[in-house]
Amino acid sequence: MIEVYREITPLTQYDCFTIFTRKKKFFDFPLHNHDEFELNLIMGGKGVKRIVGDHTETIDDAELVLVGNNLPHGWFTNQYKWEEGMPEVQEITLQFHRDLFDEKLLRRNQLFFIKSLLDKSVRGISFSKETIDRIMPRLIALTQKSGFDSMLELMSILHDLSVSRNMKVLSNSTFTDENINFNSRRIEKVFAYMRDNYDKEVSLEGVAKLAGMTEVSFSRFIKKRTGKTFIESLNEIRLGHTSRSLIDTTNTISEIAYKCGFNNLSYFNRIFKNKNGCTPKEFRENYAGTRTFV
């Protein structure tokens, strides 16, 4: 099993949020999680490896990521950069409590987009270069603000992030135990069935019958509602469970694949790499918090 470090952040119960800047040449803080939401801006970190949930990616020169509460995450310097050093990286980290926004307040129409943003952040969100270019100077300026004005600016920044284009959700929904609302009883009934039976044989014929539709009609329906095919949706559920098992157990990769419903190991390895950008073996090694990446 792989241990995720539980961080106690500097944010106190009396503060709305905290923001701090750091300059560094290495990323060596272990994989961790915490109760607070975190917005992290990195400037000059090209080539650094980022892990959020079960998603692994090499970042560009600048990146902006929102991490929900209790979601494992970390940034790591790869082997070459660790040995040779790297140009100085500037990092701005903003952390705030989930209860900064009361649940009743978030249900108000004017807060709809911020609520949606916070809900998505349970899987981690990365923002586009265009969004980074707009938000970066405001985050830099926010480090110099205090009091009520700083709180107003934070709310404005979160709103602008919530309506920004081309944001990318990072981790699998199954990995974070998130149940997505598709506003369709048929789809939600099918997804509940797939979540409960991911380790067994699940056929298009069976789920179509469960939805009361023909196979052709259901295939069109699920694609229209979710943007994914039936098999893509099923694989994503299974991949979330395999990622969790790679972290939480010492079972072999083949044992994990078969227990999560994949009967073909080469097929499992291929779609896992397509989804996560690394092989299951590399994922397990990365998640162990090593500083060296192959």
Coordinates of C-alpha atoms in Angstrom, one line a residue:
M1 CA 0.0 0.0 0.0
I2 CA 1.1 3.6 -0.7
E3 CA 0.8 6.2 2.0
V4 CA -0.4 9.7 1.1
Y5 CA 0.9 12.4 3.4
R6 CA -1.8 14.3 5.3
E7 CA -0.8 17.9 5.3
I8 CA -1.8 20.4 8.0
T9 CA -2.0 23.7 6.1
P10 CA -1.2 27.1 7.5
L11 CA -4.8 28.2 7.0
T12 CA -6.5 28.9 10.4
Q13 CA -10.2 28.6 11.3
Y14 CA -10.4 32.4 11.6
D15 CA -9.1 33.1 8.1
C16 CA -11.2 33.1 4.8
F17 CA -8.1 32.0 2.9
T18 CA -4.3 32.1 2.8
I19 CA -2.0 32.9 -0.1
F20 CA 1.7 32.5 -0.2
T21 CA 4.6 32.5 -2.8
R22 CA 7.6 30.3 -3.0
K23 CA 10.7 30.2 -5.2
K24 CA 12.3 26.8 -5.6
K25 CA 14.5 24.7 -7.9
F26 CA 13.2 21.3 -6.8
F27 CA 9.7 19.9 -6.2
D28 CA 10.3 17.3 -3.4
F29 CA 7.2 17.6 -1.2
P30 CA 5.5 14.2 -1.0
L31 CA 2.2 13.3 -2.4
H32 CA -0.4 14.7 0.0
N33 CA -3.9 15.8 0.6
H34 CA -5.7 18.2 3.0
D35 CA -9.1 19.5 4.0
E36 CA -8.7 22.8 2.2
F37 CA -9.3 23.6 -1.5
E38 CA -6.1 24.7 -3.2
L39 CA -5.5 26.9 -6.3
N40 CA -1.9 26.5 -7.4
L41 CA -0.1 28.6 -10.0
I42 CA 3.4 27.5 -11.2
M43 CA 5.5 29.7 -13.4
G44 CA 8.7 28.3 -15.0
G45 CA 8.0 24.6 -14.2
K46 CA 8.2 23.1 -17.7
G47 CA 8.9 19.4 -17.4
V48 CA 7.8 18.9 -13.8
K49 CA 5.5 15.9 -13.2
R50 CA 2.1 16.6 -11.7
I51 CA -0.1 14.0 -10.0
V52 CA -3.7 14.8 -9.1
G53 CA -5.9 11.9 -8.1
D54 CA -5.1 9.1 -10.6
H55 CA -4.0 11.5 -13.3
T56 CA -0.4 12.0 -14.1
E57 CA 1.0 14.7 -16.5
T58 CA 4.1 16.6 -17.4
I59 CA 3.3 20.3 -17.1
D60 CA 4.2 23.2 -19.3
D61 CA 6.1 26.4 -18.4
A62 CA 3.0 27.8 -16.6
E63 CA 0.1 26.0 -15.2
L64 CA -2.9 26.7 -13.0
V65 CA -4.7 23.9 -11.1
L66 CA -7.6 23.8 -8.7
V67 CA -7.5 20.8 -6.3
G68 CA -10.6 19.9 -4.2
N69 CA -10.5 19.0 -0.6
N70 CA -8.9 15.6 0.3
L71 CA -7.8 14.9 -3.2
P72 CA -4.2 13.5 -3.3
H73 CA -1.9 15.7 -5.3
G74 CA 1.8 16.7 -5.8
W75 CA 4.4 18.1 -8.1
F76 CA 7.7 16.3 -8.6
T77 CA 11.0 17.1 -10.4
N78 CA 12.1 14.4 -12.8
Q79 CA 15.4 12.7 -12.6
Y80 CA 17.3 14.8 -15.1
K81 CA 16.1 18.1 -13.6
W82 CA 16.7 16.8 -10.1
E83 CA 20.4 16.0 -10.9
E84 CA 21.1 19.1 -13.0
G85 CA 18.9 21.6 -11.2
M86 CA 16.4 23.7 -13.0
P87 CA 15.7 27.4 -13.4
E88 CA 14.1 29.0 -10.4
V89 CA 10.4 28.3 -10.3
Q90 CA 7.8 30.7 -8.8
E91 CA 4.8 29.1 -7.2
I92 CA 1.7 30.9 -5.8
T93 CA -0.5 28.7 -3.6
L94 CA -4.0 29.9 -2.4
Q95 CA -5.9 27.7 0.0
F96 CA -9.5 28.2 1.3
H97 CA -12.0 26.3 3.4
R98 CA -14.9 24.4 1.8
D99 CA -17.3 26.2 4.2
L100 CA -16.1 29.6 3.0
F101 CA -19.2 29.3 0.8
D102 CA -22.3 28.1 2.8
E103 CA -24.1 25.4 1.0
K104 CA -27.4 27.4 1.0
L105 CA -25.5 30.3 -0.5
L106 CA -24.1 28.1 -3.3
R107 CA -27.6 27.1 -4.3
R108 CA -28.4 30.7 -5.2
N109 CA -28.6 31.5 -9.0
Q110 CA -25.7 34.0 -8.9
L111 CA -23.3 31.4 -7.4
F112 CA -24.3 28.6 -9.8
F113 CA -21.0 28.6 -11.7
I114 CA -18.8 28.8 -8.6
K115 CA -20.7 25.8 -7.2
S116 CA -20.1 23.9 -10.4
L117 CA -16.4 24.8 -10.2
L118 CA -16.1 23.6 -6.7
D119 CA -18.0 20.4 -7.5
K120 CA -15.7 19.6 -10.4
S121 CA -12.6 20.4 -8.3
V122 CA -13.1 17.2 -6.4
R123 CA -11.4 15.6 -9.4
G124 CA -8.9 18.4 -9.9
I125 CA -9.1 21.0 -12.7
S126 CA -6.4 22.4 -14.9
F127 CA -7.0 25.7 -16.8
S128 CA -6.0 26.8 -20.3
K129 CA -3.1 29.0 -21.2
E130 CA -5.5 31.8 -22.1
T131 CA -7.1 31.6 -18.6
I132 CA -3.6 31.5 -17.0
D133 CA -2.6 34.6 -18.8
R134 CA -5.7 36.5 -17.5
I135 CA -5.6 35.2 -13.9
M136 CA -1.8 35.2 -13.3
P137 CA -1.4 39.0 -12.7
R138 CA -4.5 39.0 -10.5
L139 CA -3.1 36.2 -8.3
I140 CA 0.3 38.0 -8.1
A141 CA -1.5 41.2 -7.1
L142 CA -3.7 39.3 -4.5
T143 CA -0.5 38.4 -2.6
Q144 CA -0.3 42.1 -1.7
K145 CA -3.9 42.6 -0.7
S146 CA -5.5 42.1 2.6
G147 CA -8.8 42.5 4.4
F148 CA -12.2 42.7 2.8
D149 CA -10.8 43.8 -0.6
S150 CA -8.8 40.6 -0.8
M151 CA -11.9 38.5 -0.2
L152 CA -13.9 40.3 -2.9
E153 CA -11.0 39.7 -5.3
L154 CA -10.9 36.0 -4.4
M155 CA -14.6 35.6 -5.2
S156 CA -14.1 37.5 -8.5
I157 CA -11.2 35.2 -9.5
L158 CA -13.2 32.0 -8.6
H159 CA -16.1 33.3 -10.7
D160 CA -13.9 34.1 -13.7
L161 CA -12.3 30.6 -13.4
S162 CA -15.8 29.1 -13.2
V163 CA -16.9 30.6 -16.5
S164 CA -13.5 30.1 -18.3
R165 CA -13.3 28.0 -21.4
N166 CA -11.3 24.8 -22.0
M167 CA -10.9 23.8 -18.4
K168 CA -9.9 20.1 -18.0
V169 CA -11.1 17.8 -15.3
L170 CA -8.2 15.5 -14.3
S171 CA -9.0 12.5 -12.2
N172 CA -11.5 9.7 -12.9
S173 CA -14.9 10.1 -11.2
T174 CA -14.7 6.5 -9.8
F175 CA -11.3 7.3 -8.2
T176 CA -12.9 10.1 -6.2
D177 CA -16.2 8.3 -5.5
E178 CA -18.0 11.0 -7.3
N179 CA -21.5 10.3 -8.6
I180 CA -22.2 12.6 -11.6
N181 CA -25.7 13.8 -12.2
F182 CA -26.6 13.5 -15.8
N183 CA -30.2 14.7 -15.4
S184 CA -31.5 11.5 -16.8
R185 CA -32.9 8.7 -14.7
R186 CA -32.1 6.1 -17.4
I187 CA -28.5 7.1 -17.6
E188 CA -28.1 7.3 -13.8
K189 CA -29.7 3.9 -13.4
V190 CA -27.3 2.4 -16.0
F191 CA -24.3 4.1 -14.3
A192 CA -25.3 2.8 -10.9
Y193 CA -25.5 -0.7 -12.4
M194 CA -22.1 -0.4 -14.0
R195 CA -20.6 1.0 -10.7
D196 CA -22.0 -2.0 -8.8
N197 CA -21.0 -4.6 -11.4
Y198 CA -17.8 -3.3 -12.9
D199 CA -15.9 -6.4 -11.8
K200 CA -18.4 -8.7 -13.8
E201 CA -19.3 -9.0 -17.4
V202 CA -21.4 -5.9 -18.4
S203 CA -22.9 -6.0 -21.9
L204 CA -24.4 -3.4 -24.1
E205 CA -27.4 -5.7 -24.5
G206 CA -27.9 -5.8 -20.7
V207 CA -27.6 -2.1 -20.0
A208 CA -29.8 -1.2 -23.0
K209 CA -32.5 -3.6 -21.7
L210 CA -32.1 -2.0 -18.2
A211 CA -32.7 1.4 -19.8
G212 CA -35.7 0.0 -21.7
M213 CA -34.2 0.8 -25.1
T214 CA -32.7 -1.0 -28.1
E215 CA -29.0 -1.3 -28.3
V216 CA -28.7 1.1 -31.2
S217 CA -31.0 3.7 -29.5
F218 CA -29.1 3.4 -26.2
S219 CA -25.7 3.7 -27.9
R220 CA -26.8 7.0 -29.4
F221 CA -28.5 8.1 -26.2
I222 CA -25.5 7.6 -23.9
K223 CA -23.2 9.2 -26.4
K224 CA -25.4 12.3 -26.6
R225 CA -25.9 12.5 -22.8
T226 CA -22.3 11.9 -21.6
G227 CA -20.1 12.5 -24.7
K228 CA -18.8 9.0 -24.3
T229 CA -19.7 5.6 -25.7
F230 CA -21.0 2.8 -23.5
I231 CA -17.6 1.0 -23.5
E232 CA -15.7 4.2 -22.8
S233 CA -18.0 4.9 -19.8
L234 CA -17.6 1.4 -18.5
N235 CA -13.8 1.5 -19.0
E236 CA -13.6 4.8 -17.1
I237 CA -15.4 3.3 -14.1
R238 CA -13.1 0.2 -14.2
L239 CA -10.0 2.3 -14.6
G240 CA -10.9 4.3 -11.5
H241 CA -11.0 1.1 -9.5
T242 CA -7.7 -0.2 -10.9
S243 CA -6.0 3.1 -10.1
R244 CA -7.3 2.9 -6.5
S245 CA -6.2 -0.7 -6.2
L246 CA -2.7 0.1 -7.5
I247 CA -2.4 2.5 -4.6
D248 CA -4.3 0.7 -1.8
T249 CA -3.1 -2.9 -2.4
T250 CA 0.0 -4.9 -3.1
N251 CA -1.8 -7.1 -5.6
T252 CA 0.0 -7.6 -8.9
I253 CA -1.1 -5.6 -11.9
S254 CA -2.6 -8.6 -13.6
E255 CA -4.6 -9.5 -10.5
I256 CA -5.9 -6.0 -10.3
A257 CA -6.9 -5.9 -13.9
Y258 CA -8.9 -9.1 -13.7
K259 CA -10.6 -8.2 -10.4
C260 CA -11.7 -4.9 -12.0
G261 CA -13.3 -6.6 -15.0
F262 CA -10.5 -6.5 -17.6
N263 CA -10.1 -10.0 -19.1
N264 CA -7.3 -9.0 -21.5
L265 CA -4.1 -7.7 -19.9
S266 CA -2.6 -6.1 -23.0
Y267 CA -5.9 -4.3 -23.7
F268 CA -6.0 -3.1 -20.1
N269 CA -2.4 -1.8 -20.3
R270 CA -3.1 0.0 -23.5
I271 CA -6.2 1.9 -22.4
F272 CA -4.7 2.6 -19.0
K273 CA -1.7 4.3 -20.7
N274 CA -4.0 6.2 -23.1
K275 CA -6.1 7.5 -20.1
N276 CA -3.3 8.2 -17.6
G277 CA -0.3 8.9 -19.8
C278 CA 1.8 6.1 -18.1
T279 CA 1.7 2.3 -17.7
P280 CA 0.1 0.8 -14.5
K281 CA 3.7 0.0 -13.3
E282 CA 4.8 3.6 -13.8
F283 CA 1.6 4.8 -12.2
R284 CA 2.3 2.8 -9.1
E285 CA 5.9 3.9 -8.9
N286 CA 4.9 7.6 -9.5
Y287 CA 2.3 7.4 -6.8
A288 CA 4.8 6.0 -4.3
G289 CA 6.2 9.6 -4.1
T290 CA 9.5 8.9 -5.7
R291 CA 11.5 11.9 -7.0
T292 CA 12.8 10.0 -10.0
F293 CA 10.6 9.4 -13.1
V294 CA 11.5 7.1 -15.9

